[in-house]
Amino acid sequence: MNGDARAEGKMTNGQSIPKTEYEMHDLTQFPDMRLAHDFYESVLAQSFPRDEREPLRGLTDALSKPPESRPRIVLALDKRRNVVAGIVGEWYPHSRVLLIAYLATRPDLRGSGIGYRLTKFVSDWALERESALIIAEIEPPDRSPVAEDYGDPVARLRLFDRLRGRVLDMPYWQPRLSPDRNRVPLLLVAFPIDSDACDQEESEMSIPADVISIFLGEYFNACEGEEEGVTRGLEYSTMQNFLQGAVSVSTMPVKEYLRMHGYD
C-alpha cells in the first residue's frame, strides 16, 4: 500500500477489496507510534485478556526493527484517523507458517464486517512468503466467562468458518507473551494454502505433524527465549509428545466443531 489506501483500492496482487468508509494503513511499511498506541489501547486491550496479548512495548519495539523483520500489520482507520480494527501477521520461516497473531475490531463495531475485510490481506502476505500454512489461535467457546468480556469466541469461530478454517485435533497452549504473562490453553485453527505442505480432500484434511512441531519451537523461542537443552515444562512437552512419531494432525471444519459443541 502507499501509506494509507482506501479499502476499495487494490491489494498487492491486484485483487480488489470491498468498499468501506475506512482507510487501510500499512503500519509495517509506514510506522506511526500514535496509531500503534491507539491500536493497542482501543482495540487489542479491549479484545484480548492480559495473558493473550503482549505488552504495548512489544508492539512498539517490533515496529522499530528493520522493515523486513517487522510483523505485518494493517489497521482500519475512521475519518478522524482513529483505529477501529487491525490485523497482525507473524512469519516463522523454518516451518513456513504465517501466524495471524491478532485480528480484532473495536468493541462498538464488532459484527460490522471490518475484520473479515482485513483478512483479505493475509493471502497476499502468505503468497509473498510462499507460506505452507496460515494459523490462528482462538479461545474455545466453552471457556470461562472471562473471555466473553473481550468478545464472543463463537462469533470469531464463525468468522473463521467463512474463511474455511479447520480446528486442529491436538492439545495446544499459547506461549507466555512476556515474562509476566501465563501460558493459555487455546485452539489452533489452520488455513492451508500450499498443497505440498498439506494433504487435503473435500471431506478430510490433515496437517503434517513436523510442520506444527517446528512452528511450536520457533514460536516458543520467539516469545519465551531460546532454551536449548532445557525443558520448557509440561505444556510444551505435552504438545511435542503428541506430535512425536505422528505423520499428521487431523482437523475438522470449524462448522463441524461448533456443531459438536452445541453451537449450531
PDB file of C-alpha atoms in Angstrom:
ATOM      1  CA  MET A   1       0.000   0.000   0.000  1.00  0.00           C
ATOM      2  CA  ASN A   2       1.055   3.549  -0.475  1.00  0.00           C
ATOM      3  CA  GLY A   3       0.799   4.855   3.059  1.00  0.00           C
ATOM      4  CA  ASP A   4      -2.980   4.870   3.511  1.00  0.00           C
ATOM      5  CA  ALA A   5      -5.202   3.271   0.920  1.00  0.00           C
ATOM      6  CA  ARG A   6      -8.955   3.346   0.612  1.00  0.00           C
ATOM      7  CA  ALA A   7     -10.370  -0.120   1.093  1.00  0.00           C
ATOM      8  CA  GLU A   8     -11.866  -0.027  -2.373  1.00  0.00           C
ATOM      9  CA  GLY A   9      -8.296   0.174  -3.782  1.00  0.00           C
ATOM     10  CA  LYS A  10      -6.208  -2.734  -4.983  1.00  0.00           C
ATOM     11  CA  MET A  11      -4.241  -5.206  -2.935  1.00  0.00           C
ATOM     12  CA  THR A  12      -0.680  -6.009  -3.914  1.00  0.00           C
ATOM     13  CA  ASN A  13      -1.762  -8.984  -6.024  1.00  0.00           C
ATOM     14  CA  GLY A  14      -4.219  -6.839  -7.966  1.00  0.00           C
ATOM     15  CA  GLN A  15      -7.375  -8.176  -6.311  1.00  0.00           C
ATOM     16  CA  SER A  16      -9.953  -5.626  -5.295  1.00  0.00           C
ATOM     17  CA  ILE A  17     -11.245  -5.499  -1.734  1.00  0.00           C
ATOM     18  CA  PRO A  18     -14.728  -4.416  -0.667  1.00  0.00           C
ATOM     19  CA  LYS A  19     -15.791  -0.802  -0.443  1.00  0.00           C
ATOM     20  CA  THR A  20     -15.866   0.706   3.000  1.00  0.00           C
ATOM     21  CA  GLU A  21     -15.718   4.099   4.643  1.00  0.00           C
ATOM     22  CA  TYR A  22     -12.469   3.188   6.385  1.00  0.00           C
ATOM     23  CA  GLU A  23      -8.891   3.762   5.308  1.00  0.00           C
ATOM     24  CA  MET A  24      -6.338   0.974   5.497  1.00  0.00           C
ATOM     25  CA  HIS A  25      -2.945   1.915   6.905  1.00  0.00           C
ATOM     26  CA  ASP A  26       0.072  -0.365   6.439  1.00  0.00           C
ATOM     27  CA  LEU A  27       1.777   0.063   9.794  1.00  0.00           C
ATOM     28  CA  THR A  28       4.642  -2.209   8.756  1.00  0.00           C
ATOM     29  CA  GLN A  29       5.753  -0.016   5.886  1.00  0.00           C
ATOM     30  CA  PHE A  30       4.714   3.277   7.490  1.00  0.00           C
ATOM     31  CA  PRO A  31       5.208   3.049  11.287  1.00  0.00           C
ATOM     32  CA  ASP A  32       3.236   5.567  13.314  1.00  0.00           C
ATOM     33  CA  MET A  33       3.566   5.289  17.086  1.00  0.00           C
ATOM     34  CA  ARG A  34       0.350   7.234  17.739  1.00  0.00           C
ATOM     35  CA  LEU A  35      -1.583   4.725  15.664  1.00  0.00           C
ATOM     36  CA  ALA A  36       0.266   1.837  17.343  1.00  0.00           C
ATOM     37  CA  HIS A  37      -0.729   3.116  20.787  1.00  0.00           C
ATOM     38  CA  ASP A  38      -4.322   3.681  19.652  1.00  0.00           C
ATOM     39  CA  PHE A  39      -4.487   0.166  18.186  1.00  0.00           C
ATOM     40  CA  TYR A  40      -3.216  -1.363  21.401  1.00  0.00           C
ATOM     41  CA  GLU A  41      -5.411   0.604  23.828  1.00  0.00           C
ATOM     42  CA  SER A  42      -8.632   0.914  21.788  1.00  0.00           C
ATOM     43  CA  VAL A  43      -8.642  -2.473  20.057  1.00  0.00           C
ATOM     44  CA  LEU A  44      -6.218  -5.086  21.440  1.00  0.00           C
ATOM     45  CA  ALA A  45      -6.683  -4.286  25.144  1.00  0.00           C
ATOM     46  CA  GLN A  46     -10.468  -4.443  24.635  1.00  0.00           C
ATOM     47  CA  SER A  47     -10.357  -7.714  22.691  1.00  0.00           C
ATOM     48  CA  PHE A  48      -7.850  -9.995  24.437  1.00  0.00           C
ATOM     49  CA  PRO A  49      -7.310 -10.878  28.120  1.00  0.00           C
ATOM     50  CA  ARG A  50      -3.946  -9.802  29.501  1.00  0.00           C
ATOM     51  CA  ASP A  51      -2.329 -13.208  29.078  1.00  0.00           C
ATOM     52  CA  GLU A  52      -3.340 -13.327  25.399  1.00  0.00           C
ATOM     53  CA  ARG A  53      -1.722 -10.051  24.360  1.00  0.00           C
ATOM     54  CA  GLU A  54       1.849  -8.910  24.503  1.00  0.00           C
ATOM     55  CA  PRO A  55       2.694  -5.667  26.361  1.00  0.00           C
ATOM     56  CA  LEU A  56       2.473  -2.426  24.402  1.00  0.00           C
ATOM     57  CA  ARG A  57       6.260  -2.216  24.350  1.00  0.00           C
ATOM     58  CA  GLY A  58       6.417  -5.474  22.411  1.00  0.00           C
ATOM     59  CA  LEU A  59       4.401  -3.876  19.609  1.00  0.00           C
ATOM     60  CA  THR A  60       6.348  -0.619  19.532  1.00  0.00           C
ATOM     61  CA  ASP A  61       9.703  -2.409  19.722  1.00  0.00           C
ATOM     62  CA  ALA A  62       8.703  -4.599  16.776  1.00  0.00           C
ATOM     63  CA  LEU A  63       7.936  -1.506  14.700  1.00  0.00           C
ATOM     64  CA  SER A  64      11.407  -0.140  15.468  1.00  0.00           C
ATOM     65  CA  LYS A  65      13.098  -3.086  13.746  1.00  0.00           C
ATOM     66  CA  PRO A  66      14.200  -3.041  10.082  1.00  0.00           C
ATOM     67  CA  PRO A  67      11.153  -3.371   7.775  1.00  0.00           C
ATOM     68  CA  GLU A  68      11.953  -6.957   6.782  1.00  0.00           C
ATOM     69  CA  SER A  69      11.932  -8.022  10.461  1.00  0.00           C
ATOM     70  CA  ARG A  70       8.669  -6.372  11.438  1.00  0.00           C
ATOM     71  CA  PRO A  71       5.339  -8.184  11.761  1.00  0.00           C
ATOM     72  CA  ARG A  72       2.815  -7.438   9.030  1.00  0.00           C
ATOM     73  CA  ILE A  73       0.213  -5.019  10.409  1.00  0.00           C
ATOM     74  CA  VAL A  74      -2.716  -3.351   8.668  1.00  0.00           C
ATOM     75  CA  LEU A  75      -5.044  -1.009  10.551  1.00  0.00           C
ATOM     76  CA  ALA A  76      -8.509   0.237   9.620  1.00  0.00           C
ATOM     77  CA  LEU A  77      -8.928   3.955  10.383  1.00  0.00           C
ATOM     78  CA  ASP A  78     -12.062   6.060  10.565  1.00  0.00           C
ATOM     79  CA  LYS A  79     -12.379   9.567   9.107  1.00  0.00           C
ATOM     80  CA  ARG A  80     -10.699  11.054  12.187  1.00  0.00           C
ATOM     81  CA  ARG A  81      -7.809   8.589  11.810  1.00  0.00           C
ATOM     82  CA  ASN A  82      -8.780   6.674  14.913  1.00  0.00           C
ATOM     83  CA  VAL A  83      -8.020   2.946  14.792  1.00  0.00           C
ATOM     84  CA  VAL A  84     -11.171   0.833  14.584  1.00  0.00           C
ATOM     85  CA  ALA A  85      -9.650  -2.561  13.735  1.00  0.00           C
ATOM     86  CA  GLY A  86      -6.404  -4.264  12.859  1.00  0.00           C
ATOM     87  CA  ILE A  87      -4.719  -7.472  11.831  1.00  0.00           C
ATOM     88  CA  VAL A  88      -1.197  -8.651  12.697  1.00  0.00           C
ATOM     89  CA  GLY A  89       0.672 -11.411  10.896  1.00  0.00           C
ATOM     90  CA  GLU A  90       3.927 -13.006  12.105  1.00  0.00           C
ATOM     91  CA  TRP A  91       6.204 -15.078   9.864  1.00  0.00           C
ATOM     92  CA  TYR A  92       8.015 -18.219  11.056  1.00  0.00           C
ATOM     93  CA  PRO A  93      10.483 -19.122   8.288  1.00  0.00           C
ATOM     94  CA  HIS A  94      11.622 -22.630   9.250  1.00  0.00           C
ATOM     95  CA  SER A  95       8.080 -24.014   9.350  1.00  0.00           C
ATOM     96  CA  ARG A  96       6.860 -21.606   6.653  1.00  0.00           C
ATOM     97  CA  VAL A  97       3.918 -20.730   8.885  1.00  0.00           C
ATOM     98  CA  LEU A  98       2.157 -17.374   8.879  1.00  0.00           C
ATOM     99  CA  LEU A  99       0.535 -16.796  12.269  1.00  0.00           C
ATOM    100  CA  ILE A 100      -2.430 -14.443  12.497  1.00  0.00           C
ATOM    101  CA  ALA A 101      -1.306 -13.104  15.855  1.00  0.00           C
ATOM    102  CA  TYR A 102      -4.190 -10.647  16.242  1.00  0.00           C
ATOM    103  CA  LEU A 103      -7.396  -9.906  14.384  1.00  0.00           C
ATOM    104  CA  ALA A 104      -9.655  -7.561  16.303  1.00  0.00           C
ATOM    105  CA  THR A 105     -12.236  -4.796  15.977  1.00  0.00           C
ATOM    106  CA  ARG A 106     -13.121  -2.053  18.419  1.00  0.00           C
ATOM    107  CA  PRO A 107     -15.993  -3.296  20.655  1.00  0.00           C
ATOM    108  CA  ASP A 108     -18.599  -0.857  19.347  1.00  0.00           C
ATOM    109  CA  LEU A 109     -18.010  -2.017  15.755  1.00  0.00           C
ATOM    110  CA  ARG A 110     -17.844  -5.780  16.221  1.00  0.00           C
ATOM    111  CA  GLY A 111     -20.005  -7.614  13.718  1.00  0.00           C
ATOM    112  CA  SER A 112     -19.719  -4.836  11.136  1.00  0.00           C
ATOM    113  CA  GLY A 113     -17.577  -6.880   8.742  1.00  0.00           C
ATOM    114  CA  ILE A 114     -14.352  -4.888   9.140  1.00  0.00           C
ATOM    115  CA  GLY A 115     -12.458  -7.899  10.486  1.00  0.00           C
ATOM    116  CA  TYR A 116     -13.459 -10.032   7.525  1.00  0.00           C
ATOM    117  CA  ARG A 117     -12.263  -7.347   5.125  1.00  0.00           C
ATOM    118  CA  LEU A 118      -8.911  -7.187   6.904  1.00  0.00           C
ATOM    119  CA  THR A 119      -8.384 -10.910   6.335  1.00  0.00           C
ATOM    120  CA  LYS A 120      -8.169 -10.180   2.604  1.00  0.00           C
ATOM    121  CA  PHE A 121      -4.589  -9.002   3.201  1.00  0.00           C
ATOM    122  CA  VAL A 122      -3.494 -12.351   4.658  1.00  0.00           C
ATOM    123  CA  SER A 123      -3.461 -14.155   1.310  1.00  0.00           C
ATOM    124  CA  ASP A 124      -1.070 -11.523  -0.038  1.00  0.00           C
ATOM    125  CA  TRP A 125       1.288 -11.945   2.904  1.00  0.00           C
ATOM    126  CA  ALA A 126       1.200 -15.719   2.565  1.00  0.00           C
ATOM    127  CA  LEU A 127       1.908 -15.600  -1.171  1.00  0.00           C
ATOM    128  CA  GLU A 128       4.797 -13.186  -0.672  1.00  0.00           C
ATOM    129  CA  ARG A 129       6.435 -15.612   1.742  1.00  0.00           C
ATOM    130  CA  GLU A 130       5.428 -18.807  -0.069  1.00  0.00           C
ATOM    131  CA  SER A 131       3.848 -19.949   3.187  1.00  0.00           C
ATOM    132  CA  ALA A 132       2.872 -23.541   3.846  1.00  0.00           C
ATOM    133  CA  LEU A 133       0.147 -22.701   6.347  1.00  0.00           C
ATOM    134  CA  ILE A 134      -1.794 -19.847   7.840  1.00  0.00           C
ATOM    135  CA  ILE A 135      -2.531 -20.478  11.510  1.00  0.00           C
ATOM    136  CA  ALA A 136      -4.601 -18.606  14.083  1.00  0.00           C
ATOM    137  CA  GLU A 137      -5.278 -19.084  17.787  1.00  0.00           C
ATOM    138  CA  ILE A 138      -8.697 -18.724  19.367  1.00  0.00           C
ATOM    139  CA  GLU A 139     -10.404 -19.280  22.706  1.00  0.00           C
ATOM    140  CA  PRO A 140     -12.535 -22.432  22.979  1.00  0.00           C
ATOM    141  CA  PRO A 141     -16.211 -21.406  23.082  1.00  0.00           C
ATOM    142  CA  ASP A 142     -16.720 -23.193  26.415  1.00  0.00           C
ATOM    143  CA  ARG A 143     -14.005 -21.138  28.144  1.00  0.00           C
ATOM    144  CA  SER A 144     -14.845 -19.330  31.376  1.00  0.00           C
ATOM    145  CA  PRO A 145     -16.992 -16.167  31.103  1.00  0.00           C
ATOM    146  CA  VAL A 146     -13.825 -14.021  31.381  1.00  0.00           C
ATOM    147  CA  ALA A 147     -13.246 -14.473  27.641  1.00  0.00           C
ATOM    148  CA  GLU A 148     -16.718 -13.139  26.842  1.00  0.00           C
ATOM    149  CA  ASP A 149     -15.721  -9.761  28.268  1.00  0.00           C
ATOM    150  CA  TYR A 150     -13.370  -9.455  25.310  1.00  0.00           C
ATOM    151  CA  GLY A 151     -15.743 -10.570  22.564  1.00  0.00           C
ATOM    152  CA  ASP A 152     -17.707 -13.635  21.567  1.00  0.00           C
ATOM    153  CA  PRO A 153     -15.460 -16.634  20.762  1.00  0.00           C
ATOM    154  CA  VAL A 154     -18.327 -18.290  18.877  1.00  0.00           C
ATOM    155  CA  ALA A 155     -18.628 -15.266  16.589  1.00  0.00           C
ATOM    156  CA  ARG A 156     -14.870 -15.409  15.984  1.00  0.00           C
ATOM    157  CA  LEU A 157     -15.098 -19.096  15.123  1.00  0.00           C
ATOM    158  CA  ARG A 158     -17.916 -18.367  12.700  1.00  0.00           C
ATOM    159  CA  LEU A 159     -15.680 -15.816  11.008  1.00  0.00           C
ATOM    160  CA  PHE A 160     -13.003 -18.495  10.703  1.00  0.00           C
ATOM    161  CA  ASP A 161     -15.632 -20.817   9.239  1.00  0.00           C
ATOM    162  CA  ARG A 162     -16.268 -18.250   6.492  1.00  0.00           C
ATOM    163  CA  LEU A 163     -12.526 -18.391   5.813  1.00  0.00           C
ATOM    164  CA  ARG A 164     -12.662 -22.225   5.562  1.00  0.00           C
ATOM    165  CA  GLY A 165     -10.623 -22.706   8.694  1.00  0.00           C
ATOM    166  CA  ARG A 166     -10.172 -26.107  10.311  1.00  0.00           C
ATOM    167  CA  VAL A 167      -9.593 -26.845  14.002  1.00  0.00           C
ATOM    168  CA  LEU A 168      -6.523 -28.953  14.749  1.00  0.00           C
ATOM    169  CA  ASP A 169      -7.236 -32.012  16.875  1.00  0.00           C
ATOM    170  CA  MET A 170      -4.379 -31.605  19.344  1.00  0.00           C
ATOM    171  CA  PRO A 171      -3.622 -30.054  22.737  1.00  0.00           C
ATOM    172  CA  TYR A 172      -2.351 -26.504  22.453  1.00  0.00           C
ATOM    173  CA  TRP A 173      -1.114 -23.735  24.739  1.00  0.00           C
ATOM    174  CA  GLN A 174      -0.120 -20.255  23.650  1.00  0.00           C
ATOM    175  CA  PRO A 175       3.375 -19.411  24.942  1.00  0.00           C
ATOM    176  CA  ARG A 176       3.980 -16.705  27.528  1.00  0.00           C
ATOM    177  CA  LEU A 177       3.979 -13.469  25.536  1.00  0.00           C
ATOM    178  CA  SER A 178       6.203 -11.829  28.147  1.00  0.00           C
ATOM    179  CA  PRO A 179       7.769 -12.997  31.439  1.00  0.00           C
ATOM    180  CA  ASP A 180       4.816 -11.658  33.454  1.00  0.00           C
ATOM    181  CA  ARG A 181       2.203 -13.471  31.322  1.00  0.00           C
ATOM    182  CA  ASN A 182       0.919 -17.037  31.623  1.00  0.00           C
ATOM    183  CA  ARG A 183       0.548 -19.737  29.012  1.00  0.00           C
ATOM    184  CA  VAL A 184      -3.041 -20.093  27.828  1.00  0.00           C
ATOM    185  CA  PRO A 185      -4.891 -23.202  26.555  1.00  0.00           C
ATOM    186  CA  LEU A 186      -6.376 -22.291  23.177  1.00  0.00           C
ATOM    187  CA  LEU A 187      -7.456 -23.845  19.887  1.00  0.00           C
ATOM    188  CA  LEU A 188      -5.306 -23.808  16.769  1.00  0.00           C
ATOM    189  CA  VAL A 189      -7.134 -23.142  13.507  1.00  0.00           C
ATOM    190  CA  ALA A 190      -5.347 -23.743  10.207  1.00  0.00           C
ATOM    191  CA  PHE A 191      -5.944 -22.252   6.793  1.00  0.00           C
ATOM    192  CA  PRO A 192      -3.829 -24.334   4.369  1.00  0.00           C
ATOM    193  CA  ILE A 193      -2.596 -22.631   1.233  1.00  0.00           C
ATOM    194  CA  ASP A 194       0.107 -24.973  -0.069  1.00  0.00           C
ATOM    195  CA  SER A 195      -0.834 -28.370  -1.426  1.00  0.00           C
ATOM    196  CA  ASP A 196       2.780 -29.558  -0.956  1.00  0.00           C
ATOM    197  CA  ALA A 197       2.540 -28.993   2.793  1.00  0.00           C
ATOM    198  CA  CYS A 198      -0.993 -30.259   3.408  1.00  0.00           C
ATOM    199  CA  ASP A 199      -2.857 -33.405   2.424  1.00  0.00           C
ATOM    200  CA  GLN A 200      -6.334 -32.165   1.553  1.00  0.00           C
ATOM    201  CA  GLU A 201      -9.504 -33.791   0.307  1.00  0.00           C
ATOM    202  CA  GLU A 202     -13.048 -32.466   0.267  1.00  0.00           C
ATOM    203  CA  SER A 203     -14.109 -34.472   3.313  1.00  0.00           C
ATOM    204  CA  GLU A 204     -10.862 -34.649   5.276  1.00  0.00           C
ATOM    205  CA  MET A 205      -7.643 -32.735   5.683  1.00  0.00           C
ATOM    206  CA  SER A 206      -4.555 -33.317   7.773  1.00  0.00           C
ATOM    207  CA  ILE A 207      -1.567 -31.123   8.572  1.00  0.00           C
ATOM    208  CA  PRO A 208       1.952 -32.595   8.621  1.00  0.00           C
ATOM    209  CA  ALA A 209       2.976 -33.048  12.251  1.00  0.00           C
ATOM    210  CA  ASP A 210       6.542 -31.912  11.599  1.00  0.00           C
ATOM    211  CA  VAL A 211       5.300 -28.525  10.313  1.00  0.00           C
ATOM    212  CA  ILE A 212       3.414 -27.935  13.571  1.00  0.00           C
ATOM    213  CA  SER A 213       6.319 -29.217  15.691  1.00  0.00           C
ATOM    214  CA  ILE A 214       8.823 -26.879  14.008  1.00  0.00           C
ATOM    215  CA  PHE A 215       6.381 -23.979  14.282  1.00  0.00           C
ATOM    216  CA  LEU A 216       5.943 -24.563  18.014  1.00  0.00           C
ATOM    217  CA  GLY A 217       9.703 -24.482  18.516  1.00  0.00           C
ATOM    218  CA  GLU A 218      10.029 -21.224  16.591  1.00  0.00           C
ATOM    219  CA  TYR A 219       7.044 -19.624  18.312  1.00  0.00           C
ATOM    220  CA  PHE A 220       8.112 -20.520  21.837  1.00  0.00           C
ATOM    221  CA  ASN A 221      11.690 -19.401  21.116  1.00  0.00           C
ATOM    222  CA  ALA A 222      10.419 -16.046  19.848  1.00  0.00           C
ATOM    223  CA  CYS A 223       8.148 -15.469  22.845  1.00  0.00           C
ATOM    224  CA  GLU A 224       9.931 -17.114  25.755  1.00  0.00           C
ATOM    225  CA  GLY A 225      13.543 -17.094  24.573  1.00  0.00           C
ATOM    226  CA  GLU A 226      15.688 -19.973  23.373  1.00  0.00           C
ATOM    227  CA  GLU A 227      16.255 -22.689  25.949  1.00  0.00           C
ATOM    228  CA  GLU A 228      18.376 -25.241  24.160  1.00  0.00           C
ATOM    229  CA  GLY A 229      18.680 -28.428  26.172  1.00  0.00           C
ATOM    230  CA  VAL A 230      16.288 -27.153  28.842  1.00  0.00           C
ATOM    231  CA  THR A 231      12.753 -28.494  29.216  1.00  0.00           C
ATOM    232  CA  ARG A 232      10.020 -25.949  28.581  1.00  0.00           C
ATOM    233  CA  GLY A 233       7.638 -27.504  31.051  1.00  0.00           C
ATOM    234  CA  LEU A 234       4.528 -29.658  30.963  1.00  0.00           C
ATOM    235  CA  GLU A 235       2.500 -27.749  28.360  1.00  0.00           C
ATOM    236  CA  TYR A 236       5.241 -27.672  25.751  1.00  0.00           C
ATOM    237  CA  SER A 237       6.262 -31.295  26.296  1.00  0.00           C
ATOM    238  CA  THR A 238       2.593 -32.382  26.094  1.00  0.00           C
ATOM    239  CA  MET A 239       2.283 -30.794  22.648  1.00  0.00           C
ATOM    240  CA  GLN A 240       5.568 -32.129  21.339  1.00  0.00           C
ATOM    241  CA  ASN A 241       4.942 -35.607  22.755  1.00  0.00           C
ATOM    242  CA  PHE A 242       1.594 -35.636  20.965  1.00  0.00           C
ATOM    243  CA  LEU A 243       3.333 -34.770  17.685  1.00  0.00           C
ATOM    244  CA  GLN A 244       6.333 -37.067  18.148  1.00  0.00           C
ATOM    245  CA  GLY A 245       6.110 -40.037  15.827  1.00  0.00           C
ATOM    246  CA  ALA A 246       2.913 -38.768  14.224  1.00  0.00           C
ATOM    247  CA  VAL A 247       2.741 -38.299  10.477  1.00  0.00           C
ATOM    248  CA  SER A 248      -0.028 -35.736  10.549  1.00  0.00           C
ATOM    249  CA  VAL A 249      -2.540 -33.900  12.731  1.00  0.00           C
ATOM    250  CA  SER A 250      -6.179 -34.425  11.863  1.00  0.00           C
ATOM    251  CA  THR A 251      -8.514 -31.466  11.556  1.00  0.00           C
ATOM    252  CA  MET A 252     -12.217 -30.746  11.315  1.00  0.00           C
ATOM    253  CA  PRO A 253     -14.080 -27.855   9.707  1.00  0.00           C
ATOM    254  CA  VAL A 254     -14.902 -25.077  12.168  1.00  0.00           C
ATOM    255  CA  LYS A 255     -18.599 -25.529  11.379  1.00  0.00           C
ATOM    256  CA  GLU A 256     -18.407 -29.171  12.448  1.00  0.00           C
ATOM    257  CA  TYR A 257     -16.507 -28.243  15.623  1.00  0.00           C
ATOM    258  CA  LEU A 258     -19.235 -25.744  16.553  1.00  0.00           C
ATOM    259  CA  ARG A 259     -21.956 -28.310  15.861  1.00  0.00           C
ATOM    260  CA  MET A 260     -20.225 -30.921  18.024  1.00  0.00           C
ATOM    261  CA  HIS A 261     -20.090 -28.453  20.914  1.00  0.00           C
ATOM    262  CA  GLY A 262     -23.728 -27.378  20.610  1.00  0.00           C
ATOM    263  CA  TYR A 263     -23.260 -24.089  18.756  1.00  0.00           C
ATOM    264  CA  ASP A 264     -25.323 -24.714  15.605  1.00  0.00           C
TER     265      ASP A 264
END
